[in-house]
mmCIF file with all atom_site columns, C-alpha atoms in Angstrom:
data_model
loop_
_atom_site.group_PDB
_atom_site.id
_atom_site.type_symbol
_atom_site.label_atom_id
_atom_site.label_alt_id
_atom_site.label_comp_id
_atom_site.label_asym_id
_atom_site.label_entity_id
_atom_site.label_seq_id
_atom_site.pdbx_PDB_ins_code
_atom_site.Cartn_x
_atom_site.Cartn_y
_atom_site.Cartn_z
_atom_site.occupancy
_atom_site.B_iso_or_equiv
_atom_site.pdbx_formal_charge
_atom_site.auth_seq_id
_atom_site.auth_comp_id
_atom_site.auth_asym_id
_atom_site.auth_atom_id
_atom_site.pdbx_PDB_model_num
ATOM 1   C CA . PRO A 1 1   ? -30.667 7.861  38.892 1.00 60.00 ? 1   PRO A CA 1
ATOM 2   C CA . ILE A 1 2   ? -27.137 7.144  40.159 1.00 67.00 ? 2   ILE A CA 1
ATOM 3   C CA . LEU A 1 3   ? -25.668 7.524  36.671 1.00 68.00 ? 3   LEU A CA 1
ATOM 4   C CA . LYS A 1 4   ? -27.255 10.951 36.328 1.00 70.00 ? 4   LYS A CA 1
ATOM 5   C CA . SER A 1 5   ? -25.785 12.085 39.652 1.00 75.00 ? 5   SER A CA 1
ATOM 6   C CA . LEU A 1 6   ? -22.291 11.033 38.482 1.00 84.00 ? 6   LEU A CA 1
ATOM 7   C CA . GLU A 1 7   ? -22.617 13.273 35.411 1.00 86.00 ? 7   GLU A CA 1
ATOM 8   C CA . PRO A 1 8   ? -20.584 11.095 33.019 1.00 89.00 ? 8   PRO A CA 1
ATOM 9   C CA . THR A 1 9   ? -19.219 13.128 30.113 1.00 93.00 ? 9   THR A CA 1
ATOM 10  C CA . ILE A 1 10  ? -17.603 11.935 26.892 1.00 95.00 ? 10  ILE A CA 1
ATOM 11  C CA . GLY A 1 11  ? -15.793 14.275 24.546 1.00 96.00 ? 11  GLY A CA 1
ATOM 12  C CA . ILE A 1 12  ? -14.040 14.066 21.202 1.00 95.00 ? 12  ILE A CA 1
ATOM 13  C CA . ALA A 1 13  ? -11.754 16.820 19.923 1.00 94.00 ? 13  ALA A CA 1
ATOM 14  C CA . ILE A 1 14  ? -10.378 17.155 16.414 1.00 93.00 ? 14  ILE A CA 1
ATOM 15  C CA . LEU A 1 15  ? -7.319  19.398 16.274 1.00 90.00 ? 15  LEU A CA 1
ATOM 16  C CA . ASN A 1 16  ? -5.630  20.875 13.186 1.00 87.00 ? 16  ASN A CA 1
ATOM 17  C CA . LEU A 1 17  ? -8.692  20.043 11.128 1.00 87.00 ? 17  LEU A CA 1
ATOM 18  C CA . LEU A 1 18  ? -7.259  21.538 7.923  1.00 84.00 ? 18  LEU A CA 1
ATOM 19  C CA . GLU A 1 19  ? -3.703  20.180 8.479  1.00 82.00 ? 19  GLU A CA 1
ATOM 20  C CA . THR A 1 20  ? -1.719  23.408 8.166  1.00 78.00 ? 20  THR A CA 1
ATOM 21  C CA . ASP A 1 21  ? 1.451   23.037 6.134  1.00 74.00 ? 21  ASP A CA 1
ATOM 22  C CA . PHE A 1 22  ? 3.053   26.500 6.650  1.00 66.00 ? 22  PHE A CA 1
ATOM 23  C CA . ASN A 1 23  ? 3.638   26.922 2.905  1.00 64.00 ? 23  ASN A CA 1
ATOM 24  C CA . LEU A 1 24  ? 4.762   30.555 2.884  1.00 62.00 ? 24  LEU A CA 1
ATOM 25  C CA . LYS A 1 25  ? 6.793   30.410 -0.344 1.00 60.00 ? 25  LYS A CA 1
ATOM 26  C CA . ASP A 1 26  ? 4.547   32.968 -1.978 1.00 54.00 ? 26  ASP A CA 1
ATOM 27  C CA . PHE A 1 27  ? 5.477   35.485 0.711  1.00 54.00 ? 27  PHE A CA 1
ATOM 28  C CA . GLY A 1 28  ? 9.241   35.029 0.236  1.00 57.00 ? 28  GLY A CA 1
ATOM 29  C CA . ILE A 1 29  ? 9.726   33.724 3.773  1.00 59.00 ? 29  ILE A CA 1
ATOM 30  C CA . PHE A 1 30  ? 10.677  30.107 2.968  1.00 54.00 ? 30  PHE A CA 1
ATOM 31  C CA . GLY A 1 31  ? 11.896  28.414 -0.171 1.00 55.00 ? 31  GLY A CA 1
ATOM 32  C CA . GLY A 1 32  ? 13.884  29.948 -3.010 1.00 56.00 ? 32  GLY A CA 1
ATOM 33  C CA . THR A 1 33  ? 17.553  29.083 -3.431 1.00 59.00 ? 33  THR A CA 1
ATOM 34  C CA . ASP A 1 34  ? 18.609  29.413 0.218  1.00 61.00 ? 34  ASP A CA 1
ATOM 35  C CA . PRO A 1 35  ? 18.527  25.849 1.706  1.00 60.00 ? 35  PRO A CA 1
ATOM 36  C CA . SER A 1 36  ? 18.634  27.190 5.281  1.00 65.00 ? 36  SER A CA 1
ATOM 37  C CA . LYS A 1 37  ? 15.158  28.705 4.866  1.00 64.00 ? 37  LYS A CA 1
ATOM 38  C CA . LYS A 1 38  ? 13.096  25.538 5.136  1.00 66.00 ? 38  LYS A CA 1
ATOM 39  C CA . PRO A 1 39  ? 9.497   25.776 6.328  1.00 64.00 ? 39  PRO A CA 1
ATOM 40  C CA . PRO A 1 40  ? 8.573   24.068 9.587  1.00 68.00 ? 40  PRO A CA 1
ATOM 41  C CA . THR A 1 41  ? 6.900   20.695 9.368  1.00 73.00 ? 41  THR A CA 1
ATOM 42  C CA . GLY A 1 42  ? 3.138   20.852 9.005  1.00 76.00 ? 42  GLY A CA 1
ATOM 43  C CA . LEU A 1 43  ? 0.564   20.140 11.673 1.00 82.00 ? 43  LEU A CA 1
ATOM 44  C CA . LYS A 1 44  ? -1.289  16.870 11.114 1.00 84.00 ? 44  LYS A CA 1
ATOM 45  C CA . ARG A 1 45  ? -4.897  16.324 12.130 1.00 87.00 ? 45  ARG A CA 1
ATOM 46  C CA . THR A 1 46  ? -5.207  14.662 15.543 1.00 89.00 ? 46  THR A CA 1
ATOM 47  C CA . TYR A 1 47  ? -8.100  13.185 17.494 1.00 92.00 ? 47  TYR A CA 1
ATOM 48  C CA . ASN A 1 48  ? -8.451  13.167 21.273 1.00 94.00 ? 48  ASN A CA 1
ATOM 49  C CA . ILE A 1 49  ? -11.069 11.209 23.206 1.00 96.00 ? 49  ILE A CA 1
ATOM 50  C CA . GLY A 1 50  ? -11.935 11.983 26.809 1.00 96.00 ? 50  GLY A CA 1
ATOM 51  C CA . TYR A 1 51  ? -14.186 10.855 29.631 1.00 96.00 ? 51  TYR A CA 1
ATOM 52  C CA . SER A 1 52  ? -14.943 12.402 33.005 1.00 96.00 ? 52  SER A CA 1
ATOM 53  C CA . MET A 1 53  ? -17.235 11.554 35.883 1.00 95.00 ? 53  MET A CA 1
ATOM 54  C CA . LYS A 1 54  ? -18.101 13.142 39.205 1.00 92.00 ? 54  LYS A CA 1
ATOM 55  C CA . LEU A 1 55  ? -17.858 10.748 42.126 1.00 90.00 ? 55  LEU A CA 1
ATOM 56  C CA . PRO A 1 56  ? -20.147 10.832 45.170 1.00 88.00 ? 56  PRO A CA 1
ATOM 57  C CA . LYS A 1 57  ? -19.408 13.608 47.663 1.00 86.00 ? 57  LYS A CA 1
ATOM 58  C CA . LEU A 1 58  ? -17.050 12.656 50.515 1.00 86.00 ? 58  LEU A CA 1
ATOM 59  C CA . LEU A 1 59  ? -17.825 14.804 53.566 1.00 89.00 ? 59  LEU A CA 1
ATOM 60  C CA . PHE A 1 60  ? -17.095 18.270 52.116 1.00 90.00 ? 60  PHE A CA 1
ATOM 61  C CA . ILE A 1 61  ? -14.944 17.117 49.138 1.00 93.00 ? 61  ILE A CA 1
ATOM 62  C CA . TYR A 1 62  ? -16.285 16.834 45.580 1.00 93.00 ? 62  TYR A CA 1
ATOM 63  C CA . PRO A 1 63  ? -14.134 14.360 43.570 1.00 95.00 ? 63  PRO A CA 1
ATOM 64  C CA . LEU A 1 64  ? -13.977 14.151 39.784 1.00 95.00 ? 64  LEU A CA 1
ATOM 65  C CA . ILE A 1 65  ? -12.035 11.657 37.654 1.00 96.00 ? 65  ILE A CA 1
ATOM 66  C CA . ALA A 1 66  ? -10.963 12.236 34.058 1.00 96.00 ? 66  ALA A CA 1
ATOM 67  C CA . PHE A 1 67  ? -9.259  10.186 31.358 1.00 96.00 ? 67  PHE A CA 1
ATOM 68  C CA . ASP A 1 68  ? -7.953  11.262 27.924 1.00 94.00 ? 68  ASP A CA 1
ATOM 69  C CA . TYR A 1 69  ? -6.472  9.284  25.079 1.00 92.00 ? 69  TYR A CA 1
ATOM 70  C CA . ARG A 1 70  ? -4.654  11.681 22.767 1.00 88.00 ? 70  ARG A CA 1
ATOM 71  C CA . HIS A 1 71  ? -3.716  11.112 19.130 1.00 85.00 ? 71  HIS A CA 1
ATOM 72  C CA . ALA A 1 72  ? -6.298  8.314  19.053 1.00 85.00 ? 72  ALA A CA 1
ATOM 73  C CA . PHE A 1 73  ? -6.486  7.604  15.332 1.00 78.00 ? 73  PHE A CA 1
ATOM 74  C CA . ASP A 1 74  ? -3.088  8.852  14.176 1.00 73.00 ? 74  ASP A CA 1
ATOM 75  C CA . LYS A 1 75  ? -1.418  6.607  11.624 1.00 64.00 ? 75  LYS A CA 1
ATOM 76  C CA . ALA A 1 76  ? 1.891   7.053  13.415 1.00 54.00 ? 76  ALA A CA 1
ATOM 77  C CA . GLY A 1 77  ? 0.258   7.035  16.862 1.00 49.00 ? 77  GLY A CA 1
ATOM 78  C CA . ALA A 1 78  ? 0.438   4.015  19.147 1.00 48.00 ? 78  ALA A CA 1
ATOM 79  C CA . SER A 1 79  ? 2.394   1.935  16.645 1.00 49.00 ? 79  SER A CA 1
ATOM 80  C CA . LYS A 1 80  ? 5.236   4.487  16.667 1.00 58.00 ? 80  LYS A CA 1
ATOM 81  C CA . ASP A 1 81  ? 5.105   5.690  20.273 1.00 62.00 ? 81  ASP A CA 1
ATOM 82  C CA . SER A 1 82  ? 4.410   3.845  23.470 1.00 74.00 ? 82  SER A CA 1
ATOM 83  C CA . LEU A 1 83  ? 0.797   3.630  24.601 1.00 79.00 ? 83  LEU A CA 1
ATOM 84  C CA . ALA A 1 84  ? 1.579   5.419  27.875 1.00 79.00 ? 84  ALA A CA 1
ATOM 85  C CA . LYS A 1 85  ? 2.508   8.618  25.983 1.00 82.00 ? 85  LYS A CA 1
ATOM 86  C CA . HIS A 1 86  ? -1.083  8.872  24.777 1.00 86.00 ? 86  HIS A CA 1
ATOM 87  C CA . ILE A 1 87  ? -2.837  8.319  28.122 1.00 88.00 ? 87  ILE A CA 1
ATOM 88  C CA . HIS A 1 88  ? -3.676  11.167 30.493 1.00 92.00 ? 88  HIS A CA 1
ATOM 89  C CA . ALA A 1 89  ? -5.669  10.542 33.662 1.00 96.00 ? 89  ALA A CA 1
ATOM 90  C CA . GLY A 1 90  ? -6.437  12.523 36.758 1.00 97.00 ? 90  GLY A CA 1
ATOM 91  C CA . LEU A 1 91  ? -8.366  13.062 39.953 1.00 97.00 ? 91  LEU A CA 1
ATOM 92  C CA . GLU A 1 92  ? -9.573  16.485 41.057 1.00 96.00 ? 92  GLU A CA 1
ATOM 93  C CA . LEU A 1 93  ? -10.809 17.196 44.573 1.00 96.00 ? 93  LEU A CA 1
ATOM 94  C CA . ASP A 1 94  ? -12.830 20.392 45.047 1.00 94.00 ? 94  ASP A CA 1
ATOM 95  C CA . GLY A 1 95  ? -12.982 21.404 48.667 1.00 92.00 ? 95  GLY A CA 1
ATOM 96  C CA . PRO A 1 96  ? -14.511 24.121 50.819 1.00 88.00 ? 96  PRO A CA 1
ATOM 97  C CA . MET A 1 97  ? -13.927 27.838 50.264 1.00 88.00 ? 97  MET A CA 1
ATOM 98  C CA . GLY A 1 98  ? -12.757 27.337 46.666 1.00 90.00 ? 98  GLY A CA 1
ATOM 99  C CA . GLY A 1 99  ? -9.782  25.126 47.495 1.00 94.00 ? 99  GLY A CA 1
ATOM 100 C CA . PHE A 1 100 ? -8.843  22.313 45.140 1.00 96.00 ? 100 PHE A CA 1
ATOM 101 C CA . GLY A 1 101 ? -6.201  19.665 44.627 1.00 96.00 ? 101 GLY A CA 1
ATOM 102 C CA . ARG A 1 102 ? -5.268  17.634 41.561 1.00 96.00 ? 102 ARG A CA 1
ATOM 103 C CA . VAL A 1 103 ? -3.176  14.543 40.940 1.00 97.00 ? 103 VAL A CA 1
ATOM 104 C CA . GLY A 1 104 ? -2.742  12.527 37.778 1.00 97.00 ? 104 GLY A CA 1
ATOM 105 C CA . LEU A 1 105 ? -0.634  10.975 35.048 1.00 93.00 ? 105 LEU A CA 1
ATOM 106 C CA . HIS A 1 106 ? 0.609   12.775 31.928 1.00 89.00 ? 106 HIS A CA 1
ATOM 107 C CA . GLN A 1 107 ? 2.582   10.683 29.425 1.00 85.00 ? 107 GLN A CA 1
ATOM 108 C CA . GLY A 1 108 ? 3.427   8.245  32.222 1.00 86.00 ? 108 GLY A CA 1
ATOM 109 C CA . TYR A 1 109 ? 4.621   10.886 34.704 1.00 92.00 ? 109 TYR A CA 1
ATOM 110 C CA . ILE A 1 110 ? 2.991   12.028 37.968 1.00 94.00 ? 110 ILE A CA 1
ATOM 111 C CA . THR A 1 111 ? 1.333   15.452 37.895 1.00 96.00 ? 111 THR A CA 1
ATOM 112 C CA . GLY A 1 112 ? -0.107  17.456 40.730 1.00 97.00 ? 112 GLY A CA 1
ATOM 113 C CA . GLY A 1 113 ? -1.361  20.803 41.823 1.00 97.00 ? 113 GLY A CA 1
ATOM 114 C CA . ILE A 1 114 ? -3.148  22.790 44.494 1.00 97.00 ? 114 ILE A CA 1
ATOM 115 C CA . GLY A 1 115 ? -5.005  26.039 44.356 1.00 97.00 ? 115 GLY A CA 1
ATOM 116 C CA . ILE A 1 116 ? -7.785  28.281 45.449 1.00 96.00 ? 116 ILE A CA 1
ATOM 117 C CA . ASP A 1 117 ? -10.541 29.886 43.392 1.00 93.00 ? 117 ASP A CA 1
ATOM 118 C CA . TRP A 1 118 ? -11.906 32.574 45.673 1.00 91.00 ? 118 TRP A CA 1
ATOM 119 C CA . TYR A 1 119 ? -14.262 35.242 44.333 1.00 88.00 ? 119 TYR A CA 1
ATOM 120 C CA . ILE A 1 120 ? -12.109 37.304 41.931 1.00 92.00 ? 120 ILE A CA 1
ATOM 121 C CA . ILE A 1 121 ? -8.773  35.696 42.935 1.00 94.00 ? 121 ILE A CA 1
ATOM 122 C CA . LYS A 1 122 ? -7.446  32.433 41.578 1.00 95.00 ? 122 LYS A CA 1
ATOM 123 C CA . LEU A 1 123 ? -4.081  31.026 42.712 1.00 96.00 ? 123 LEU A CA 1
ATOM 124 C CA . GLU A 1 124 ? -2.634  27.758 41.468 1.00 97.00 ? 124 GLU A CA 1
ATOM 125 C CA . ALA A 1 125 ? 0.660   25.895 41.790 1.00 98.00 ? 125 ALA A CA 1
ATOM 126 C CA . SER A 1 126 ? 1.252   22.761 39.751 1.00 97.00 ? 126 SER A CA 1
ATOM 127 C CA . THR A 1 127 ? 3.873   20.475 38.287 1.00 97.00 ? 127 THR A CA 1
ATOM 128 C CA . TYR A 1 128 ? 3.940   18.071 35.354 1.00 95.00 ? 128 TYR A CA 1
ATOM 129 C CA . ALA A 1 129 ? 6.495   16.378 33.124 1.00 93.00 ? 129 ALA A CA 1
ATOM 130 C CA . VAL A 1 130 ? 6.649   16.106 29.345 1.00 88.00 ? 130 VAL A CA 1
ATOM 131 C CA . GLU A 1 131 ? 8.256   13.128 27.649 1.00 85.00 ? 131 GLU A CA 1
ATOM 132 C CA . LYS A 1 132 ? 11.128  14.176 25.403 1.00 85.00 ? 132 LYS A CA 1
ATOM 133 C CA . GLY A 1 133 ? 11.926  10.636 24.274 1.00 80.00 ? 133 GLY A CA 1
ATOM 134 C CA . VAL A 1 134 ? 10.094  8.266  21.973 1.00 76.00 ? 134 VAL A CA 1
ATOM 135 C CA . TYR A 1 135 ? 8.723   6.048  24.761 1.00 76.00 ? 135 TYR A CA 1
ATOM 136 C CA . ALA A 1 136 ? 7.153   6.872  28.110 1.00 75.00 ? 136 ALA A CA 1
ATOM 137 C CA . ASN A 1 137 ? 9.535   7.190  31.082 1.00 78.00 ? 137 ASN A CA 1
ATOM 138 C CA . GLN A 1 138 ? 12.522  7.627  28.796 1.00 83.00 ? 138 GLN A CA 1
ATOM 139 C CA . LYS A 1 139 ? 13.518  11.298 29.244 1.00 87.00 ? 139 LYS A CA 1
ATOM 140 C CA . ALA A 1 140 ? 11.366  13.592 31.370 1.00 90.00 ? 140 ALA A CA 1
ATOM 141 C CA . ASP A 1 141 ? 11.280  17.369 31.210 1.00 93.00 ? 141 ASP A CA 1
ATOM 142 C CA . ARG A 1 142 ? 9.725   18.392 34.563 1.00 95.00 ? 142 ARG A CA 1
ATOM 143 C CA . ARG A 1 143 ? 7.911   21.724 34.578 1.00 96.00 ? 143 ARG A CA 1
ATOM 144 C CA . TYR A 1 144 ? 6.515   23.892 37.370 1.00 97.00 ? 144 TYR A CA 1
ATOM 145 C CA . MET A 1 145 ? 3.847   26.531 37.124 1.00 97.00 ? 145 MET A CA 1
ATOM 146 C CA . PHE A 1 146 ? 2.398   29.170 39.383 1.00 97.00 ? 146 PHE A CA 1
ATOM 147 C CA . THR A 1 147 ? -0.524  31.336 38.295 1.00 97.00 ? 147 THR A CA 1
ATOM 148 C CA . PHE A 1 148 ? -2.259  34.285 39.860 1.00 97.00 ? 148 PHE A CA 1
ATOM 149 C CA . ASN A 1 149 ? -5.433  35.597 38.200 1.00 95.00 ? 149 ASN A CA 1
ATOM 150 C CA . LEU A 1 150 ? -7.762  38.456 38.991 1.00 95.00 ? 150 LEU A CA 1
ATOM 151 C CA . ALA A 1 151 ? -11.144 38.174 37.300 1.00 87.00 ? 151 ALA A CA 1
ATOM 152 C CA . PHE A 1 152 ? -13.459 41.164 37.340 1.00 81.00 ? 152 PHE A CA 1
#
């Protein structure tokens, strides 16, 4: 009974299933005799595995934890990059009147956000960092986001 109330969820996502290679030679966009017109590198198939679970209600707060391991079976994955670049974890707290807060880790960096989802209005402010280096905590690119949505 307690496991059912926690609503554990496991997910697997396969991205770039067909491994696009951007071979546009037939359209005259890339290739030919001009060496500066090289096609972009292709997109390799990747696998992501995730888990989430709702925690017991705390007063009027509904907590949820989530964990993702991205690029799980890539040949160049964890052996090439650091393990921390593949791990994404977070805690979401849903509060009264549509308010919510989030905190977590993305590629070894702290993430966070707050917002409100109120009838047709959704406001959210968040921050996260993307690793630009080979290993986690090598060279961060911090990003900030603010969204305002009206849903009818």
